[in-house]
Amino acid sequence: MKTYRKVLEINIPTRRGYLNITNKVDDAILNSGIKEGLCLVNAMNITSSVFINDNESGLHRDFERWLEKLAPEKPYNQYDHNGYEDNADAHLKRTIMGREVVVAITNGKLDFGTWEQIFYGEFDGKRTKRVLIKIIGE
Ligand code: ZN
């Protein structure tokens, strides 16, 4: 069995935003030389997410509105976590949007369902964060 590890560095210039990282995961699979296996992609930060969904900008605005209803950013003093920090909402948004995805690799490619793409979700940006790609297989 072969293994491959790659860390992406991502800096979203706004507090919240989404980035399609599917091409970067495709590149990692190509570089790994692995044709059959599993690919894990996870956010290495507790205020950002990796998730799979549709590459459609209306849906991404819907995520933003939905998450702001569930865990509004402001007022900051509504959260026990805020004091030294102001990012309690970002921790909650990360929890609901998820930490990681695992996708099968078949014939050297991501074995996606219809319209599936891999996204990085940022909930407390304006700084560099990391995403881990780990691939195992042969
Ligand atoms: Zn925090």
Tab-separated table of C-alpha atoms and ligand atoms in Angstrom:
chain	number	residue	atom	x	y	z
A	1	MET	CA	0.000	0.000	0.000
A	2	LYS	CA	1.169	3.518	-0.819
A	3	THR	CA	0.508	6.643	1.210
A	4	TYR	CA	0.655	10.307	0.232
A	5	ARG	CA	0.312	13.446	2.361
A	6	LYS	CA	-0.097	17.038	1.224
A	7	VAL	CA	-0.955	20.182	3.186
A	8	LEU	CA	-2.687	23.098	1.448
A	9	GLU	CA	-2.354	26.617	2.827
A	10	ILE	CA	-5.444	28.753	2.351
A	11	ASN	CA	-5.980	32.420	3.215
A	12	ILE	CA	-9.519	33.695	2.634
A	13	PRO	CA	-9.402	37.536	2.734
A	14	THR	CA	-12.848	37.844	4.355
A	15	ARG	CA	-14.276	36.485	7.616
A	16	ARG	CA	-16.402	33.917	5.754
A	17	GLY	CA	-16.140	32.359	2.313
A	18	TYR	CA	-16.105	29.161	0.299
A	19	LEU	CA	-13.385	27.849	-1.979
A	20	ASN	CA	-13.693	24.947	-4.410
A	21	ILE	CA	-10.569	22.828	-3.756
A	22	THR	CA	-11.501	19.903	-6.017
A	23	ASN	CA	-8.723	20.702	-8.529
A	24	LYS	CA	-6.124	20.725	-5.745
A	25	VAL	CA	-7.295	17.314	-4.546
A	26	ASP	CA	-7.205	16.036	-8.168
A	27	ASP	CA	-3.571	17.250	-8.393
A	28	ALA	CA	-2.689	15.444	-5.152
A	29	ILE	CA	-4.175	12.184	-6.435
A	30	LEU	CA	-2.218	12.533	-9.684
A	31	ASN	CA	1.011	13.197	-7.767
A	32	SER	CA	0.369	10.253	-5.430
A	33	GLY	CA	0.251	7.787	-8.323
A	34	ILE	CA	-2.501	5.945	-6.441
A	35	LYS	CA	-5.192	4.472	-8.701
A	36	GLU	CA	-7.401	2.625	-6.197
A	37	GLY	CA	-7.871	3.798	-2.628
A	38	LEU	CA	-9.278	6.432	-0.324
A	39	CYS	CA	-8.707	10.164	-0.092
A	40	LEU	CA	-9.262	12.043	3.168
A	41	VAL	CA	-9.470	15.843	3.087
A	42	ASN	CA	-9.816	17.685	6.400
A	43	ALA	CA	-9.601	21.221	7.722
A	44	MET	CA	-6.715	21.555	10.200
A	45	ASN	CA	-8.439	24.362	12.072
A	46	ILE	CA	-11.459	24.418	14.387
A	47	THR	CA	-13.130	27.398	12.677
A	48	SER	CA	-13.098	26.088	9.093
A	49	SER	CA	-14.681	23.137	7.306
A	50	VAL	CA	-14.235	20.774	4.405
A	51	PHE	CA	-17.468	19.527	2.875
A	52	ILE	CA	-18.921	18.180	-0.363
A	53	ASN	CA	-21.778	19.827	-2.175
A	54	ASP	CA	-22.850	21.576	-5.377
A	55	ASN	CA	-20.671	24.220	-7.067
A	56	GLU	CA	-23.526	26.710	-7.308
A	57	SER	CA	-23.210	30.273	-6.017
A	58	GLY	CA	-26.880	30.564	-5.008
A	59	LEU	CA	-26.471	27.553	-2.738
A	60	HIS	CA	-23.386	29.126	-1.170
A	61	ARG	CA	-25.392	32.286	-0.366
A	62	ASP	CA	-28.076	29.998	1.096
A	63	PHE	CA	-25.443	28.353	3.332
A	64	GLU	CA	-24.386	31.811	4.536
A	65	ARG	CA	-27.964	32.857	5.413
A	66	TRP	CA	-28.782	29.488	7.015
A	67	LEU	CA	-25.642	29.459	9.145
A	68	GLU	CA	-26.244	33.067	10.233
A	69	LYS	CA	-29.702	32.027	11.466
A	70	LEU	CA	-28.290	29.047	13.368
A	71	ALA	CA	-25.262	30.836	14.824
A	72	PRO	CA	-25.293	34.586	14.130
A	73	GLU	CA	-21.881	36.259	14.264
A	74	LYS	CA	-23.253	39.219	16.261
A	75	PRO	CA	-23.845	40.295	18.939
A	76	TYR	CA	-20.556	38.845	20.138
A	77	ASN	CA	-21.636	38.925	23.784
A	78	GLN	CA	-24.355	36.294	23.226
A	79	TYR	CA	-21.681	33.562	23.414
A	80	ASP	CA	-19.791	32.298	26.470
A	81	HIS	CA	-16.742	31.534	24.271
A	82	ASN	CA	-16.326	35.177	23.271
A	83	GLY	CA	-14.248	37.368	25.513
A	84	TYR	CA	-10.653	37.214	24.459
A	85	GLU	CA	-11.960	35.983	21.067
A	86	ASP	CA	-14.997	36.901	18.941
A	87	ASN	CA	-15.301	33.695	16.945
A	88	ALA	CA	-17.775	31.501	18.835
A	89	ASP	CA	-20.098	31.580	15.811
A	90	ALA	CA	-17.266	30.275	13.626
A	91	HIS	CA	-16.729	27.248	15.896
A	92	LEU	CA	-20.458	26.458	15.738
A	93	LYS	CA	-20.625	26.907	11.948
A	94	ARG	CA	-17.613	24.638	11.541
A	95	THR	CA	-19.291	21.967	13.640
A	96	ILE	CA	-22.446	21.872	11.519
A	97	MET	CA	-20.565	22.032	8.166
A	98	GLY	CA	-18.123	19.303	9.165
A	99	ARG	CA	-14.421	18.723	9.580
A	100	GLU	CA	-13.593	16.315	6.737
A	101	VAL	CA	-14.642	14.274	3.754
A	102	VAL	CA	-13.497	10.868	2.526
A	103	VAL	CA	-13.849	10.067	-1.169
A	104	ALA	CA	-13.117	6.791	-2.956
A	105	ILE	CA	-10.463	6.824	-5.673
A	106	THR	CA	-11.284	4.649	-8.672
A	107	ASN	CA	-9.131	4.486	-11.811
A	108	GLY	CA	-7.016	7.344	-10.438
A	109	LYS	CA	-9.953	9.729	-10.076
A	110	LEU	CA	-12.311	10.950	-7.330
A	111	ASP	CA	-15.332	8.639	-7.496
A	112	PHE	CA	-17.961	11.360	-7.032
A	113	GLY	CA	-21.731	11.293	-7.096
A	114	THR	CA	-23.554	13.641	-9.450
A	115	TRP	CA	-22.449	17.306	-9.088
A	116	GLU	CA	-20.276	16.580	-6.069
A	117	GLN	CA	-17.351	18.957	-5.503
A	118	ILE	CA	-15.063	19.471	-2.493
A	119	PHE	CA	-15.192	22.844	-0.739
A	120	TYR	CA	-13.228	24.601	1.933
A	121	GLY	CA	-15.539	26.640	4.166
A	122	GLU	CA	-14.047	29.549	6.077
A	123	PHE	CA	-15.851	31.007	9.113
A	124	ASP	CA	-13.088	33.099	10.714
A	125	GLY	CA	-10.730	34.068	7.909
A	126	LYS	CA	-8.182	36.802	7.106
A	127	ARG	CA	-5.374	34.438	8.153
A	128	THR	CA	-3.610	31.408	6.749
A	129	LYS	CA	-5.074	28.039	7.626
A	130	ARG	CA	-4.268	24.506	6.531
A	131	VAL	CA	-6.084	21.625	4.864
A	132	LEU	CA	-4.694	18.082	5.011
A	133	ILE	CA	-4.984	15.695	2.072
A	134	LYS	CA	-4.121	12.093	2.945
A	135	ILE	CA	-4.348	9.372	0.321
A	136	ILE	CA	-3.927	5.643	0.858
A	137	GLY	CA	-4.159	2.857	-1.656
A	138	GLU	CA	-2.217	1.353	-4.501
B	1	ZN	ZN	-12.393	30.561	19.410
